Structure formats: C-alpha cells, structure tokens
Amino acid sequence: MSDAASAQATRATIGDSEFDRDSAVTRREPGVYDIDLSADWTIFNAVNGGFLLAVAARALSDALPHDDPFSITAHYLTASTPGPAVVRTSVVRTGRTLSTGQASIFQTDADGNEVERIRVLASYGDLDSLPDDVRTTAVPPSFPPLEQCFGPDDSPEPLPGASAITDRLFMKLDPATLGWALGAPSGKGEVRGYFGLADGRDADPFSLLLTVDALPPTAFDLGLTGWVPTVELTAHIRCRPAPGPLRVSITTRNLAGGFLEEDAEVWDTAGRLVAQSRQLARARLA
Amino acid sequence: MSDAASAQATRATIGDSEFDRDSAVTRREPGVYDIDLSADWTIFNAVNGGFLLAVAARALSDALPHDDPFSITAHYLTASTPGPAVVRTSVVRTGRTLSTGQASIFQTDADGNEVERIRVLASYGDLDSLPDDVRTTAVPPSFPPLEQCFGPDDSPEPLPGASAITDRLFMKLDPATLGWALGAPSGKGEVRGYFGLADGRDADPFSLLLTVDALPPTAFDLGLTGWVPTVELTAHIRCRPAPGPLRVSITTRNLAGGFLEEDAEVWDTAGRLVAQSRQLARARLA
C-alpha cells in the first residue's frame, strides 16, 4: 500500500493530526507561549519556515480577538533548530473586523541567551464572516491529473532536498516542472504540484502557511542548487479551503543581484484561490 | 507650458526635491524621529500610504546599519492626517549583509493619546553591493509610447480620486487601462502607466515605496468605486533605479470575499524590474 493510500485509510482530521499536535503552543502567561519544535518538520537540520510561521500564527490566533490570519509576514532572522522555543506576542490594534498583532519566536542558545528566530507581523479576521462572492475570473494554472504527477515516494532515490518533513507531506509534482530533479531544469522558475498532509488531514488557514513554503524551491528549476534561505515571506489567506488536495503553483520572475522572489498560489478543490504568498530569498549563485 | 515640461525645466534632484523635503525625519533621540506630515501628499484627507511607508523607511534607514529597504511590510492601522507625527524604531537584528528593524508611526489625538497609524517590519541591505547579474528573462508588460498616455493634467475634469498628491506626481496612464475614468472599466483589474515625481526628481528606493501605491486602484478597473483601504502592503526593492520615468503595472487576480490583492511591478528605463509589491486591501462592493 502506498503512503498516500495508507494516509487515506487512517485519515487524520483538523485538530487531530501530526500537524496540529506539533504546531500547538501552550500558553505560559498572557501573550507568551511555549512549544517544543519537533525534528519531524525539518529540512536538513533547520525547522521549515512555513511550519514556524504556522506556529507563530497559532499563538497570534490565541492572543488576538480574531482567529484567522488574513495577511501575515515573517522576517527570518536565524535558523530554528528542533527543541524548546518560546513565542512572545503583542497586540498592536484590535478592531471590529480586523485585528493586528506581532509575534517573535525565540530559542535559547548554549550560553543561555534568547536568540530571535523569526519576527512576525499579521492582521487577523474571521474568514467565515466574509461574503462568498468572487468577482474575478482568475483560474489556476493547468495541472496534469494527479496520477500523472510524481512525489518523493515515486523516486527510486530521495529527491534533492528530501528531509524529515518529506514524510509529513503529500506532494505530487507536475513532471513538467521536475526536470531539475533529473539534471535538466527548465529555466522557467516554475514548480507546480498537488499538496496535502501525509496523514490525510485537510487544509486550514494554519496548514496553508506551511503549504506556501513547502514545495522544492523555484531556484532548482532555474538551475541553482543548494540552500535558498528566506529573508521574508508574506502570505494572504483568502478563504477557508475546501477538503481535498490543494493545487500549488510557485513561480519566480526575477532572479537578480543574488536575490529572487518566489510567488505561491494555492487553489482548493472548489477552484478557489485560497492563499497567495510571496517571499524574498537569497540565491546561492553557482 | 505643460506641468511635465515645466518640471523638466526646473528638474529637482535626489536629496533636493519636494519628496525629500517632505519625507525627511528629524532624530529626536536614538531610534525616535519627528516629522510634520504635509497636506501635500494626501488623498482626500488621509496621507498617502506609500508616502507614509517612505517616511518610516527613511527613519529605519537612519536607525539600521544598512541604508536600503530590501523587503518592507506595513500594516495600516488608522488613517494618518496632516500634522505632527513621531516614528519610533527598534533594531531587531543586525547582520553583515542584512539587518532587520521595526518602526511605528504615531500621531496624537485630540485627547492627547498617541494613536498608532502604521506598523512596519523591514529588512535592509546595501543595493550597491549586489552583483549586477540578472538570471531571468522577465519583461515589462507592453506600454504604449508615453505621448499616447494620459494624466490628470490631460483631463478636462479632475480624475476620480484626484487629490493634493496628484500635483506632486508625474503620471501618464495607458488609455487601455483608463476606461473606468469614462465609466467603462475593463473588468480586468489592470492599471499601467509611466510614473515619476512632478518636480523631475529621479527615483530612489524611498520614492519607489511611494510609487507602488500611487496609481489609481485596480478596483476602479474592476468596476468598484470609492475608497479601497490598504490592510497590508509589502514591497521588495530589487535594485537602484536608473534615471527617467518608471513604468508601473498594477494587477489584481482575486477580488473575493470583500478583499483584493493588488500587485505592482516597477520597471526602470534600463529595463530592470526594480520593485515588486503586493497589498491586501478591502473592497467596498457596490
């Protein structure tokens, strides 16, 4: 039985899944939260940036009067490692429909000093209160059927960049954007695929924050190799996603001066654009 | 003599222009800056959001060891009005190539309470230290020649949304994206045009922050009218712009649930993508 099939058989639910368990924060005092960052969400030895963003977002969801991140920005300061961390939040402004807050994730170094990992600024609202109308005709990019796409479990060898987090994810990439894995990057700066959590949990606003930073970097499709550290990532969550696998498209238009932007669009099974993100990342030029 | 011709005749320079004078902050103490927000940069009675971002960016440029905003995010909390304001900054992290800081602009209300207008989080670097290479082939959207474009001074009546700031700007819009001004919006969510400062000052990273939020909103091209308040805006400054008028394209893909994103791309006369931005704004549905 494939990983995907077994995931279907033991389908986890929102609130009761690996992702919910591992991204949960414990309130120590008002605005201050503890978490033990699991090694299960690492790429090489660093905790995945989207996962960290989800952790900060869950703390802010508790600290603010609104539950759902509408726009959330993180600046990545130092690499996070598995182990204890503290999330410190503060309320910037509360309003009727939106509230704004700030969060930082800290870890303690060998000398006992708190080191800041990421700084987050976000505005929250209530996705369920929004009208259902869609006024634009944006459509997702063309995706081949899921069964024609490839994931880490289809590869005889681990994909470049495969790491602990790979086992937590359901990811099937459009073969048209996978040439880099065979040494033939397209040069277009595009990666597309179906995405979910390996245990079958459906998407929610917090897992969307993981989703926008989980595909292999577009830099690979541009012929670059190695680490592409995120400087800053902003995600807009536009509606609560419908159940089922998401379609994710990431693109880069401008790799210049040693930096690149990476835009992600996430579409749900109902054909709605549920999240958009953009990050600025450093490129290691070959 | 047209406004544009007179601007050419008395061309201002970077450091000596209306924009430089009005966006300058005065250091009161380390990290704290004063400014008197001029009524000359207002739309209706509110200070323009891109201008405010430039003010915060100038304060951060003084407070941080690096001069140039690489990625800067603002959450807009309350409307700013002409008059005194204070910018409070703090340093989040300093590194060799990048440093990160935070800024808030406050004004004092009638009861003497400080009210926060915008909260900003940004990473700064040195644009002049970046390698010159461009690895991607992104090209600007097609623009008609400048002399076929239209600005506020070509209109027999003020354009909808014309305000004090209009006199500070040089703006010539592609007529293909101006149907809304004649009651016939295209519905595509696109506005394109040439952009500069009316006094002829060339662009720099700070004026680019004004540039990304200065065109008429895409919402007009989608058939909406009225105010489109920005919730959050993030801009990436990718290189120091060459002299001459900028080409600016703004687009919206997703107007849904009462919110829309607006993406801006700014191209310089050397054909380089010098800035990208995205904002999340509220739509007032008709």
PDB file of C-alpha atoms in Angstrom, chain A residues 136 238 253 263 265 276 278, chain B residues 141 177 188-192 212 215-219 221-222 248-255 260-265 277-279:
ATOM      1  CA  THR A 136     -12.672  37.929 -10.666  1.00  0.00           C
ATOM      2  CA  ARG A 238      -8.261  34.470   1.301  1.00  0.00           C
ATOM      3  CA  ARG A 253      10.023  36.211 -12.337  1.00  0.00           C
ATOM      4  CA  ASP A 263       5.252  33.677  -5.528  1.00  0.00           C
ATOM      5  CA  GLU A 265      -0.738  30.472  -5.355  1.00  0.00           C
ATOM      6  CA  GLN A 276      -1.256  33.817  -2.153  1.00  0.00           C
ATOM      7  CA  ARG A 278       5.456  35.989  -1.906  1.00  0.00           C
TER       8      ARG A 278
ATOM      9  CA  PRO B 141       4.166  44.435 -19.876  1.00  0.00           C
ATOM     10  CA  THR B 177      -6.485  50.770 -18.592  1.00  0.00           C
ATOM     11  CA  LYS B 188      -9.552  43.018 -15.982  1.00  0.00           C
ATOM     12  CA  GLY B 189      -8.148  44.612 -12.838  1.00  0.00           C
ATOM     13  CA  GLU B 190      -5.166  46.238 -14.547  1.00  0.00           C
ATOM     14  CA  VAL B 191      -3.765  49.762 -14.447  1.00  0.00           C
ATOM     15  CA  ARG B 192      -0.489  50.681 -16.156  1.00  0.00           C
ATOM     16  CA  VAL B 212       3.971  51.149  -5.670  1.00  0.00           C
ATOM     17  CA  LEU B 215      -1.627  54.719  -9.230  1.00  0.00           C
ATOM     18  CA  PRO B 216      -5.428  54.707  -9.220  1.00  0.00           C
ATOM     19  CA  PRO B 217      -6.519  51.401  -7.651  1.00  0.00           C
ATOM     20  CA  THR B 218      -7.139  48.354  -9.822  1.00  0.00           C
ATOM     21  CA  ALA B 219     -10.515  48.213  -8.089  1.00  0.00           C
ATOM     22  CA  ASP B 221     -10.799  48.921 -13.409  1.00  0.00           C
ATOM     23  CA  LEU B 222     -12.891  46.162 -11.802  1.00  0.00           C
ATOM     24  CA  VAL B 248       4.419  50.741 -13.320  1.00  0.00           C
ATOM     25  CA  SER B 249       1.922  47.934 -13.754  1.00  0.00           C
ATOM     26  CA  ILE B 250      -0.633  47.027 -11.114  1.00  0.00           C
ATOM     27  CA  THR B 251      -2.871  43.981 -11.352  1.00  0.00           C
ATOM     28  CA  THR B 252      -5.474  42.174  -9.297  1.00  0.00           C
ATOM     29  CA  ARG B 253      -6.194  38.485  -9.806  1.00  0.00           C
ATOM     30  CA  ASN B 254      -8.538  37.830  -6.941  1.00  0.00           C
ATOM     31  CA  LEU B 255     -11.328  40.100  -5.746  1.00  0.00           C
ATOM     32  CA  LEU B 260      -8.465  42.044  -3.086  1.00  0.00           C
ATOM     33  CA  GLU B 261      -4.739  41.835  -3.616  1.00  0.00           C
ATOM     34  CA  GLU B 262      -3.007  44.434  -5.761  1.00  0.00           C
ATOM     35  CA  ASP B 263       0.376  43.542  -7.229  1.00  0.00           C
ATOM     36  CA  ALA B 264       2.684  46.243  -8.511  1.00  0.00           C
ATOM     37  CA  GLU B 265       5.724  45.853 -10.712  1.00  0.00           C
ATOM     38  CA  SER B 277       4.875  44.915  -4.212  1.00  0.00           C
ATOM     39  CA  ARG B 278       1.656  43.304  -3.126  1.00  0.00           C
ATOM     40  CA  GLN B 279      -1.016  44.752  -0.943  1.00  0.00           C
TER      41      GLN B 279
END
